[in-house]
PDB file of C-alpha atoms and ligand atoms in Angstrom:
ATOM      1  CA  MET Q1290      -0.006  -0.001  -0.002  1.00 51.00           C
ATOM      2  CA  THR Q1291       1.558   3.248  -1.076  1.00 53.00           C
ATOM      3  CA  GLY Q1292      -1.296   5.251   0.402  1.00 53.00           C
ATOM      4  CA  SER Q1293      -1.775   7.264  -2.760  1.00 75.00           C
ATOM      5  CA  GLU Q1294      -3.422   4.942  -5.196  1.00 88.00           C
ATOM      6  CA  PRO Q1295      -6.800   5.980  -6.512  1.00 92.00           C
ATOM      7  CA  ARG Q1296      -9.693   3.770  -5.503  1.00 94.00           C
ATOM      8  CA  GLU Q1297     -13.265   3.588  -6.628  1.00 95.00           C
ATOM      9  CA  VAL Q1298     -15.331   4.737  -3.675  1.00 96.00           C
ATOM     10  CA  TYR Q1299     -18.751   4.968  -5.262  1.00 95.00           C
ATOM     11  CA  SER Q1300     -20.545   3.710  -8.325  1.00 92.00           C
ATOM     12  CA  ALA Q1301     -23.210   6.233  -9.280  1.00 92.00           C
ATOM     13  CA  ALA Q1302     -26.481   5.658 -11.071  1.00 86.00           C
ATOM     14  CA  ASP Q1303     -25.781   8.526 -13.456  1.00 84.00           C
ATOM     15  CA  THR Q1304     -23.407  11.367 -14.174  1.00 85.00           C
ATOM     16  CA  GLN Q1305     -25.430  13.870 -12.183  1.00 86.00           C
ATOM     17  CA  GLU Q1306     -25.252  11.736  -9.067  1.00 90.00           C
ATOM     18  CA  ALA Q1307     -21.542  11.125  -9.565  1.00 93.00           C
ATOM     19  CA  HIS Q1308     -20.863  14.850  -9.729  1.00 93.00           C
ATOM     20  CA  PHE Q1309     -23.056  15.427  -6.678  1.00 93.00           C
ATOM     21  CA  ILE Q1310     -20.966  12.947  -4.701  1.00 95.00           C
ATOM     22  CA  LYS Q1311     -17.732  14.445  -6.046  1.00 96.00           C
ATOM     23  CA  ALA Q1312     -18.792  17.945  -5.006  1.00 96.00           C
ATOM     24  CA  ALA Q1313     -19.743  16.740  -1.522  1.00 95.00           C
ATOM     25  CA  LEU Q1314     -16.356  15.065  -1.100  1.00 97.00           C
ATOM     26  CA  GLU Q1315     -14.524  18.138  -2.316  1.00 97.00           C
ATOM     27  CA  ASP Q1316     -16.500  20.253   0.132  1.00 94.00           C
ATOM     28  CA  ALA Q1317     -15.089  17.978   2.815  1.00 95.00           C
ATOM     29  CA  GLY Q1318     -11.565  18.540   1.514  1.00 97.00           C
ATOM     30  CA  ILE Q1319     -11.213  15.238  -0.301  1.00 97.00           C
ATOM     31  CA  ALA Q1320      -9.873  15.271  -3.819  1.00 96.00           C
ATOM     32  CA  ALA Q1321     -12.260  13.247  -5.911  1.00 96.00           C
ATOM     33  CA  ARG Q1322     -12.816  12.657  -9.575  1.00 94.00           C
ATOM     34  CA  VAL Q1323     -15.530  11.195 -11.691  1.00 92.00           C
ATOM     35  CA  VAL Q1324     -14.492   8.366 -13.946  1.00 88.00           C
ATOM     36  CA  GLY Q1325     -16.732   7.209 -16.735  1.00 83.00           C
ATOM     37  CA  ASP Q1326     -18.533  10.365 -17.794  1.00 62.00           C
ATOM     38  CA  TYR Q1327     -16.071  11.035 -20.589  1.00 56.00           C
ATOM     39  CA  LEU Q1328     -18.771   9.833 -22.955  1.00 52.00           C
ATOM     40  CA  GLN Q1329     -20.258  13.296 -22.614  1.00 49.00           C
ATOM     41  CA  ASN Q1330     -17.180  14.616 -24.334  1.00 50.00           C
ATOM     42  CA  ALA Q1331     -17.481  12.250 -27.243  1.00 51.00           C
ATOM     43  CA  VAL Q1332     -19.333  14.777 -29.315  1.00 51.00           C
ATOM     44  CA  GLY Q1333     -21.400  13.237 -32.030  1.00 53.00           C
ATOM     45  CA  ASP Q1334     -20.726   9.719 -30.885  1.00 53.00           C
ATOM     46  CA  LEU Q1335     -23.724   8.561 -28.950  1.00 52.00           C
ATOM     47  CA  SER Q1336     -23.346   4.973 -30.002  1.00 46.00           C
ATOM     48  CA  ALA Q1337     -21.307   4.091 -26.977  1.00 48.00           C
ATOM     49  CA  VAL Q1338     -23.188   2.283 -24.291  1.00 49.00           C
ATOM     50  CA  ALA Q1339     -23.662   4.445 -21.239  1.00 55.00           C
ATOM     51  CA  ILE Q1340     -21.327   3.380 -18.510  1.00 65.00           C
ATOM     52  CA  ALA Q1341     -22.270   4.094 -14.940  1.00 74.00           C
ATOM     53  CA  PRO Q1342     -19.832   6.744 -13.777  1.00 88.00           C
ATOM     54  CA  CYS Q1343     -17.763   6.063 -10.705  1.00 92.00           C
ATOM     55  CA  VAL Q1344     -16.254   8.396  -8.149  1.00 95.00           C
ATOM     56  CA  TRP Q1345     -12.615   7.809  -7.303  1.00 96.00           C
ATOM     57  CA  VAL Q1346     -10.562   9.108  -4.397  1.00 97.00           C
ATOM     58  CA  GLN Q1347      -7.029   8.565  -3.201  1.00 96.00           C
ATOM     59  CA  SER Q1348      -6.814   5.440  -1.070  1.00 94.00           C
ATOM     60  CA  GLU Q1349      -5.822   7.381   2.059  1.00 95.00           C
ATOM     61  CA  ASP Q1350      -9.136   9.233   1.747  1.00 96.00           C
ATOM     62  CA  PHE Q1351     -11.149   6.123   1.042  1.00 97.00           C
ATOM     63  CA  ASP Q1352     -12.513   5.443   4.531  1.00 96.00           C
ATOM     64  CA  GLU Q1353     -13.438   9.051   5.128  1.00 97.00           C
ATOM     65  CA  ALA Q1354     -15.049   9.316   1.707  1.00 97.00           C
ATOM     66  CA  ARG Q1355     -17.140   6.229   2.396  1.00 96.00           C
ATOM     67  CA  LYS Q1356     -18.291   7.746   5.644  1.00 95.00           C
ATOM     68  CA  ILE Q1357     -19.263  11.017   3.977  1.00 94.00           C
ATOM     69  CA  ILE Q1358     -21.197   9.175   1.285  1.00 94.00           C
ATOM     70  CA  ALA Q1359     -22.952   7.064   3.930  1.00 92.00           C
ATOM     71  CA  ASP Q1360     -23.871  10.238   5.797  1.00 88.00           C
ATOM     72  CA  LEU Q1361     -25.214  11.785   2.605  1.00 87.00           C
ATOM     73  CA  GLN Q1362     -27.380   8.774   1.965  1.00 84.00           C
ATOM     74  CA  ALA Q1363     -28.527   8.629   5.584  1.00 78.00           C
ATOM     75  CA  GLY Q1364     -29.448  12.306   5.231  1.00 69.00           C
ATOM     76  CA  ALA Q1365     -32.008  11.351   2.606  1.00 60.00           C
ATOM     77  CA  THR Q1366     -34.225  10.064   5.374  1.00 52.00           C
ATOM     78  CA  PRO Q1367     -35.589  12.545   7.904  1.00 53.00           C
ATOM     79  CA  ALA Q1368     -33.982  12.556  11.296  1.00 61.00           C
ATOM     80  CA  ASN Q1369     -34.923  14.433  14.410  1.00 76.00           C
ATOM     81  CA  GLU Q1370     -38.382  15.335  13.306  1.00 83.00           C
ATOM     82  CA  TRP Q1371     -40.217  17.443  15.815  1.00 87.00           C
ATOM     83  CA  LYS Q1372     -43.834  17.081  16.718  1.00 89.00           C
ATOM     84  CA  CYS Q1373     -46.074  20.124  16.687  1.00 92.00           C
ATOM     85  CA  ALA Q1374     -47.287  20.999  20.177  1.00 92.00           C
ATOM     86  CA  GLU Q1375     -50.509  22.407  18.729  1.00 94.00           C
ATOM     87  CA  CYS Q1376     -51.673  19.782  16.291  1.00 96.00           C
ATOM     88  CA  GLY Q1377     -49.285  16.873  16.836  1.00 93.00           C
ATOM     89  CA  GLU Q1378     -48.081  16.690  13.233  1.00 91.00           C
ATOM     90  CA  PRO Q1379     -44.448  15.649  12.654  1.00 89.00           C
ATOM     91  CA  ASN Q1380     -42.288  18.332  11.020  1.00 89.00           C
ATOM     92  CA  GLU Q1381     -38.960  18.331   9.213  1.00 84.00           C
ATOM     93  CA  PRO Q1382     -36.079  19.426  11.463  1.00 82.00           C
ATOM     94  CA  SER Q1383     -35.389  22.379   9.180  1.00 84.00           C
ATOM     95  CA  PHE Q1384     -38.898  23.730   9.556  1.00 86.00           C
ATOM     96  CA  GLU Q1385     -39.318  26.497  12.100  1.00 90.00           C
ATOM     97  CA  ILE Q1386     -43.096  26.553  11.939  1.00 93.00           C
ATOM     98  CA  CYS Q1387     -45.547  23.712  11.658  1.00 94.00           C
ATOM     99  CA  TRP Q1388     -46.389  22.898   8.055  1.00 93.00           C
ATOM    100  CA  ASN Q1389     -49.935  22.084   9.120  1.00 95.00           C
ATOM    101  CA  CYS Q1390     -51.011  24.831  11.514  1.00 97.00           C
ATOM    102  CA  GLN Q1391     -48.110  27.320  11.337  1.00 95.00           C
ATOM    103  CA  ALA Q1392     -47.490  27.094  15.062  1.00 95.00           C
ATOM    104  CA  VAL Q1393     -43.933  28.252  15.883  1.00 93.00           C
ATOM    105  CA  HIS Q1394     -41.587  25.484  16.966  1.00 89.00           C
ATOM    106  CA  ASP Q1395     -40.263  26.411  20.395  1.00 76.00           C
ATOM    107  CA  GLY Q1396     -38.063  23.352  20.866  1.00 59.00           C
ATOM    108  CA  GLU Q1397     -34.295  22.909  21.132  1.00 50.00           C
TER     109      GLU Q1397
HETATM  110 ZN1  LIG C 859     -49.172  22.150  13.987  1.00 64.91          ZN
END
């Protein structure tokens, strides 16, 4: 292990997702690149079969990158919902007022 070999950390469903993951990793200070979306650059040649793009990072960043991606995917499901004191409806954590009755959330 040299500690600097690129490794595939994520296989994306499409180019958009791959670039989303790449941007999230770069936000976290991890150098990442998307491999497999070069087909977009093959102007005029759409005969190539679409290959699922992959996100690659340096191997020393691999574990952290996996964690960040896992956190991203966990973030897709709501956590820490709060329940409205007025009507009892669950609300997204980012909401400051109840979506149902507009009661102000006085929690935290
Ligand atoms: Zn409410």
